[in-house]
């Protein structure tokens, strides 16, 4: 995400966060029958290295948490252990970090979404596809490009933080890549499916959901039953969890909406499952928080 967001966070009043335990303070039901919770996330890694101060996506692979810096950062993936130490650095030789925003994986590949579009003007949106075997054995790898554009986007005028075609979330499901847009105008997310093969694609909208906020990351559980999205609403971190997802849609089952009031103003960006019952969430360095990773135990939430 562009540095302007960090500047905005400077204007917000800092509320100290307590991250000693994962707790739920209330559980009302709203008019749409979704469950609304106020959740205190646990601290998982209290501070990750400054080299990844803008951790924008997360994926757990081969016992390491893989992440990268946001727009304008190095064209590198960083593999962190559970203490936050950088164990691997992998450069993507034929890639440029225009605005890397999220990361996904399947059995054989890692996918990096270079599709951040805060101003709504980009015509070079793409996903970098990298072989896991190359990441395992080399410090410099090459990627193939999956290029795309949105059929619905016809206006490419400069609209900073006020357009409907920004994007910061990608995941893998049912043999396809799924992206979730970050709609600055309507605070909704639009869903698009993308083939995993190299090429250039014109994407057609498949679904929308009223997030009541801005989506900055997404992941699907290993058992392919649960979708989680992270983001924020008026500088308050939020998490959506959708259970019983199917190939016909993500939003027809049980919905849980979490408000993370205790880490108000944390710039939450990346999210990934660890198993089927817990989530890791990364936040960037801002005036109020160091770069770090939080944990949400879904077993506690569900109970």
Short mmCIF file of C-alpha atoms in Angstrom, two decimals:
data_model
loop_
_atom_site.label_atom_id
_atom_site.label_comp_id
_atom_site.label_asym_id
_atom_site.label_seq_id
_atom_site.Cartn_x
_atom_site.Cartn_y
_atom_site.Cartn_z
CA UNK A 1 0.00 0.00 0.00
CA UNK A 2 1.21 3.49 -0.78
CA UNK A 3 2.92 5.49 1.93
CA UNK A 4 -0.06 7.86 2.05
CA UNK A 5 -1.92 5.38 4.24
CA UNK A 6 0.86 5.39 6.80
CA UNK A 7 0.65 9.17 6.82
CA UNK A 8 -3.06 8.94 7.52
CA UNK A 9 -2.38 6.67 10.46
CA UNK A 10 -0.25 9.44 11.95
CA UNK A 11 -3.41 11.48 12.38
CA UNK A 12 -5.26 8.85 14.37
CA UNK A 13 -5.33 8.61 18.13
CA UNK A 14 -3.36 5.62 19.35
CA UNK A 15 -5.16 3.12 21.51
CA UNK A 16 -2.71 0.77 23.24
CA UNK A 17 -3.35 -2.89 22.46
CA UNK A 18 -3.39 -5.80 24.87
CA UNK A 19 -2.37 -9.02 23.11
CA UNK A 20 -1.83 -11.42 25.95
CA UNK A 21 -4.73 -13.70 25.04
CA UNK A 22 -7.25 -14.28 22.30
CA UNK A 23 -10.58 -13.18 23.80
CA UNK A 24 -14.13 -12.39 22.75
CA UNK A 25 -15.92 -9.61 24.59
CA UNK A 26 -19.33 -9.67 22.96
CA UNK A 27 -21.43 -11.68 20.54
CA UNK A 28 -24.48 -9.83 19.26
CA UNK A 29 -26.39 -10.69 16.09
CA UNK A 30 -27.10 -7.99 13.52
CA UNK A 31 -30.11 -7.69 11.25
CA UNK A 32 -28.44 -9.86 8.60
CA UNK A 33 -27.99 -12.71 11.09
CA UNK A 34 -24.22 -12.65 10.85
CA UNK A 35 -22.29 -13.09 14.09
CA UNK A 36 -20.44 -9.96 15.19
CA UNK A 37 -17.55 -10.36 17.63
CA UNK A 38 -15.04 -8.08 19.29
CA UNK A 39 -11.81 -10.05 19.36
CA UNK A 40 -8.42 -9.43 20.96
CA UNK A 41 -5.74 -11.14 18.85
CA UNK A 42 -2.68 -12.72 20.40
CA UNK A 43 0.83 -11.56 19.63
CA UNK A 44 2.54 -14.22 17.50
CA UNK A 45 5.73 -12.41 16.44
CA UNK A 46 6.08 -9.17 18.38
CA UNK A 47 8.42 -7.59 15.83
CA UNK A 48 9.59 -8.88 12.49
CA UNK A 49 12.80 -7.51 10.91
CA UNK A 50 12.79 -3.95 9.66
CA UNK A 51 13.72 -5.25 6.21
CA UNK A 52 10.07 -6.26 5.87
CA UNK A 53 8.52 -3.24 7.55
CA UNK A 54 5.67 -3.25 5.00
CA UNK A 55 4.70 -6.92 5.19
CA UNK A 56 1.73 -7.00 2.86
CA UNK A 57 0.93 -10.70 2.39
CA UNK A 58 1.48 -14.01 4.16
CA UNK A 59 1.64 -17.66 3.20
CA UNK A 60 2.88 -20.61 5.25
CA UNK A 61 5.04 -22.96 3.19
CA UNK A 62 7.75 -25.45 4.13
CA UNK A 63 7.72 -24.36 7.80
CA UNK A 64 8.40 -20.73 6.94
CA UNK A 65 6.15 -17.69 6.75
CA UNK A 66 6.73 -16.09 3.36
CA UNK A 67 6.12 -12.37 2.98
CA UNK A 68 7.37 -9.32 1.06
CA UNK A 69 7.34 -5.54 1.14
CA UNK A 70 4.60 -3.40 -0.32
CA UNK A 71 4.78 -1.12 -3.36
CA UNK A 72 8.24 -0.05 -4.45
CA UNK A 73 9.98 -2.64 -2.30
CA UNK A 74 12.54 -5.16 -3.45
CA UNK A 75 11.42 -7.90 -5.83
CA UNK A 76 12.08 -10.40 -3.05
CA UNK A 77 10.29 -12.96 -0.93
CA UNK A 78 11.39 -13.34 2.69
CA UNK A 79 10.99 -16.60 4.59
CA UNK A 80 10.57 -16.08 8.35
CA UNK A 81 10.72 -18.69 11.10
CA UNK A 82 8.37 -18.69 14.10
CA UNK A 83 10.62 -16.23 15.97
CA UNK A 84 10.54 -13.76 13.08
CA UNK A 85 14.12 -14.36 11.93
CA UNK A 86 14.70 -14.18 8.18
CA UNK A 87 15.84 -17.65 7.10
CA UNK A 88 15.52 -17.27 3.33
CA UNK A 89 15.59 -14.48 0.78
CA UNK A 90 14.46 -15.28 -2.74
CA UNK A 91 14.70 -12.69 -5.51
CA UNK A 92 12.28 -12.87 -8.44
CA UNK A 93 14.71 -11.94 -11.19
CA UNK A 94 12.29 -11.01 -13.96
CA UNK A 95 9.75 -9.19 -11.77
CA UNK A 96 9.29 -5.63 -10.58
CA UNK A 97 7.51 -4.70 -7.36
CA UNK A 98 5.15 -2.08 -8.73
CA UNK A 99 2.60 -2.75 -6.00
CA UNK A 100 2.81 -6.29 -4.63
CA UNK A 101 -0.13 -6.81 -2.29
CA UNK A 102 -0.86 -10.47 -1.54
CA UNK A 103 0.44 -14.00 -1.99
CA UNK A 104 -1.19 -17.41 -2.51
CA UNK A 105 -0.13 -20.99 -3.11
CA UNK A 106 -1.21 -24.36 -4.46
CA UNK A 107 0.62 -27.68 -4.38
CA UNK A 108 3.29 -26.67 -6.90
CA UNK A 109 3.38 -22.89 -7.15
CA UNK A 110 3.51 -19.58 -5.30
CA UNK A 111 1.54 -16.64 -6.72
CA UNK A 112 2.35 -12.98 -6.03
CA UNK A 113 -0.33 -10.41 -6.78
CA UNK A 114 1.09 -7.24 -8.32
CA UNK A 115 -2.32 -5.64 -8.58
CA UNK A 116 -2.38 -2.78 -6.06
CA UNK A 117 -4.20 0.07 -7.79
CA UNK A 118 -4.80 2.86 -5.27
CA UNK A 119 -5.20 5.48 -7.98
CA UNK A 120 -7.30 3.41 -10.39
CA UNK A 121 -5.02 4.08 -13.38
CA UNK A 122 -3.02 0.85 -13.78
CA UNK A 123 -3.18 -1.12 -17.00
CA UNK A 124 -0.37 -3.53 -16.12
CA UNK A 125 -2.02 -5.68 -13.44
CA UNK A 126 -0.47 -9.10 -13.09
CA UNK A 127 0.22 -12.14 -10.95
CA UNK A 128 3.68 -13.70 -10.80
CA UNK A 129 3.68 -17.51 -10.78
CA UNK A 130 6.77 -19.21 -9.31
CA UNK A 131 7.60 -22.91 -8.97
CA UNK A 132 7.91 -24.07 -5.39
CA UNK A 133 10.75 -26.36 -6.44
CA UNK A 134 12.71 -23.29 -7.55
CA UNK A 135 12.05 -21.52 -4.25
CA UNK A 136 13.23 -24.59 -2.37
CA UNK A 137 16.54 -24.82 -4.19
CA UNK A 138 17.51 -21.34 -5.42
CA UNK A 139 17.94 -17.81 -4.09
CA UNK A 140 17.05 -16.28 -7.46
CA UNK A 141 14.06 -17.51 -9.41
CA UNK A 142 12.08 -16.57 -12.50
CA UNK A 143 8.33 -16.19 -12.75
CA UNK A 144 5.75 -16.43 -15.50
CA UNK A 145 3.20 -13.65 -15.77
CA UNK A 146 -0.57 -13.93 -15.59
CA UNK A 147 -1.81 -10.56 -16.83
CA UNK A 148 -5.36 -9.32 -16.46
CA UNK A 149 -7.79 -6.43 -16.62
CA UNK A 150 -11.37 -5.94 -15.40
CA UNK A 151 -14.18 -6.00 -17.97
CA UNK A 152 -16.17 -3.63 -15.76
CA UNK A 153 -13.45 -0.98 -15.59
CA UNK A 154 -13.83 1.61 -18.32
CA UNK A 155 -12.58 4.69 -16.45
CA UNK A 156 -8.82 4.94 -15.89
CA UNK A 157 -8.73 8.56 -14.73
CA UNK A 158 -6.65 9.39 -11.67
CA UNK A 159 -8.84 8.63 -8.64
CA UNK A 160 -6.56 8.34 -5.57
CA UNK A 161 -8.12 6.23 -2.81
CA UNK A 162 -11.51 6.72 -4.45
CA UNK A 163 -11.87 4.03 -7.13
CA UNK A 164 -13.51 0.60 -7.23
CA UNK A 165 -10.68 -1.36 -8.88
CA UNK A 166 -7.95 -1.48 -6.27
CA UNK A 167 -7.03 -5.01 -5.18
CA UNK A 168 -5.00 -6.47 -2.31
CA UNK A 169 -6.28 -10.04 -1.86
CA UNK A 170 -5.72 -13.34 -3.66
CA UNK A 171 -6.21 -17.00 -2.81
CA UNK A 172 -6.43 -20.39 -4.50
CA UNK A 173 -9.67 -22.37 -4.69
CA UNK A 174 -10.94 -25.27 -6.76
CA UNK A 175 -8.14 -25.06 -9.33
CA UNK A 176 -8.43 -21.32 -9.94
CA UNK A 177 -7.01 -18.12 -8.50
CA UNK A 178 -9.56 -15.90 -6.79
CA UNK A 179 -9.06 -12.18 -6.20
CA UNK A 180 -11.11 -9.87 -4.00
CA UNK A 181 -11.11 -6.17 -4.83
CA UNK A 182 -10.74 -3.26 -2.44
CA UNK A 183 -13.56 -0.87 -3.32
CA UNK A 184 -12.76 2.54 -1.85
CA UNK A 185 -16.11 3.94 -3.00
CA UNK A 186 -18.67 1.40 -1.78
CA UNK A 187 -16.66 -0.52 0.85
CA UNK A 188 -17.63 -3.75 -0.90
CA UNK A 189 -15.47 -6.44 -2.46
CA UNK A 190 -15.88 -7.88 -5.94
CA UNK A 191 -14.85 -11.45 -6.72
CA UNK A 192 -13.00 -12.47 -9.89
CA UNK A 193 -11.65 -15.86 -11.00
CA UNK A 194 -8.38 -16.16 -12.93
CA UNK A 195 -6.84 -19.18 -14.69
CA UNK A 196 -3.44 -20.28 -13.41
CA UNK A 197 -1.83 -20.48 -16.82
CA UNK A 198 0.41 -17.83 -18.34
CA UNK A 199 -1.49 -15.38 -20.50
CA UNK A 200 -3.57 -12.21 -20.58
CA UNK A 201 -7.17 -12.30 -19.38
CA UNK A 202 -10.21 -10.03 -19.33
CA UNK A 203 -11.96 -10.80 -16.04
CA UNK A 204 -15.71 -10.80 -15.50
CA UNK A 205 -17.33 -10.18 -12.14
CA UNK A 206 -18.59 -13.35 -10.43
CA UNK A 207 -19.87 -12.05 -7.07
CA UNK A 208 -19.88 -9.10 -4.67
CA UNK A 209 -20.12 -8.76 -0.90
CA UNK A 210 -20.74 -5.79 1.38
CA UNK A 211 -17.60 -5.84 3.53
CA UNK A 212 -18.41 -2.53 5.23
CA UNK A 213 -14.70 -1.82 5.03
CA UNK A 214 -11.62 -2.30 2.85
CA UNK A 215 -10.21 -5.77 2.10
CA UNK A 216 -6.41 -6.09 2.29
CA UNK A 217 -5.83 -9.87 2.29
CA UNK A 218 -7.53 -13.25 1.93
CA UNK A 219 -6.89 -16.96 2.42
CA UNK A 220 -8.80 -20.24 2.32
CA UNK A 221 -8.28 -23.00 4.89
CA UNK A 222 -6.37 -26.17 3.90
CA UNK A 223 -9.60 -28.20 4.00
CA UNK A 224 -11.10 -25.71 1.51
CA UNK A 225 -14.13 -25.06 3.73
CA UNK A 226 -13.46 -21.59 5.13
CA UNK A 227 -12.58 -18.21 3.64
CA UNK A 228 -10.99 -15.48 5.75
CA UNK A 229 -10.53 -11.85 4.73
CA UNK A 230 -8.69 -9.14 6.65
CA UNK A 231 -8.97 -5.39 6.26
CA UNK A 232 -10.01 -2.31 8.13
CA UNK A 233 -12.92 0.09 8.64
CA UNK A 234 -12.13 3.68 9.64
CA UNK A 235 -8.65 2.57 10.79
CA UNK A 236 -10.03 -0.30 12.88
CA UNK A 237 -8.83 -3.77 11.78
CA UNK A 238 -11.58 -6.20 10.81
CA UNK A 239 -11.71 -9.88 9.85
CA UNK A 240 -14.45 -11.72 8.01
CA UNK A 241 -14.71 -15.54 8.22
CA UNK A 242 -17.07 -17.43 5.89
CA UNK A 243 -17.73 -21.11 6.62
CA UNK A 244 -19.19 -23.80 4.37
CA UNK A 245 -17.91 -22.21 1.16
CA UNK A 246 -18.64 -24.02 -2.11
CA UNK A 247 -17.66 -23.74 -5.75
CA UNK A 248 -20.97 -21.93 -6.28
CA UNK A 249 -20.12 -19.12 -3.89
CA UNK A 250 -18.24 -17.97 -0.81
CA UNK A 251 -20.92 -15.95 0.94
CA UNK A 252 -23.88 -18.27 1.42
CA UNK A 253 -22.86 -20.01 4.63
CA UNK A 254 -22.08 -18.90 8.16
CA UNK A 255 -20.56 -15.40 8.45
CA UNK A 256 -18.48 -14.13 11.36
CA UNK A 257 -17.43 -10.50 11.46
CA UNK A 258 -14.62 -9.64 13.89
CA UNK A 259 -13.75 -6.15 15.08
CA UNK A 260 -10.21 -5.92 16.46
CA UNK A 261 -10.70 -2.81 18.58
CA UNK A 262 -7.68 -3.54 20.78
CA UNK A 263 -5.28 -3.03 17.90
CA UNK A 264 -7.02 0.07 16.58
CA UNK A 265 -4.91 1.83 13.90
CA UNK A 266 -2.77 -1.25 13.19
CA UNK A 267 -2.39 -1.42 9.39
CA UNK A 268 -3.43 -5.05 8.92
CA UNK A 269 -2.41 -6.33 5.48
CA UNK A 270 -1.67 -10.06 5.18
CA UNK A 271 -3.57 -13.14 6.39
CA UNK A 272 -3.02 -16.89 6.23
CA UNK A 273 -4.36 -20.03 7.85
CA UNK A 274 -2.18 -22.25 10.02
CA UNK A 275 -4.17 -25.45 9.84
CA UNK A 276 -7.93 -25.08 9.64
CA UNK A 277 -8.47 -23.41 13.01
CA UNK A 278 -6.17 -20.43 13.35
CA UNK A 279 -5.21 -17.29 11.45
CA UNK A 280 -2.03 -15.23 11.26
CA UNK A 281 -2.32 -11.55 10.40
CA UNK A 282 0.57 -9.23 9.52
CA UNK A 283 0.62 -5.49 10.00
CA UNK A 284 2.92 -2.90 8.50
CA UNK A 285 5.11 -0.49 10.44
CA UNK A 286 3.29 2.77 11.22
CA UNK A 287 3.64 5.59 13.72
CA UNK A 288 1.70 3.53 16.26
CA UNK A 289 2.81 -0.07 15.60
CA UNK A 290 5.98 -1.88 14.66
CA UNK A 291 5.81 -4.47 11.89
CA UNK A 292 4.50 -7.65 13.50
CA UNK A 293 2.24 -10.69 13.22
CA UNK A 294 -0.87 -11.50 15.26
CA UNK A 295 -2.71 -14.77 15.86
CA UNK A 296 -6.46 -15.46 16.05
CA UNK A 297 -7.52 -18.86 17.38
CA UNK A 298 -10.74 -19.79 15.59
CA UNK A 299 -11.44 -22.64 18.02
CA UNK A 300 -11.84 -20.04 20.76
CA UNK A 301 -14.05 -17.94 18.52
CA UNK A 302 -16.29 -20.83 17.52
CA UNK A 303 -16.72 -21.89 21.14
#
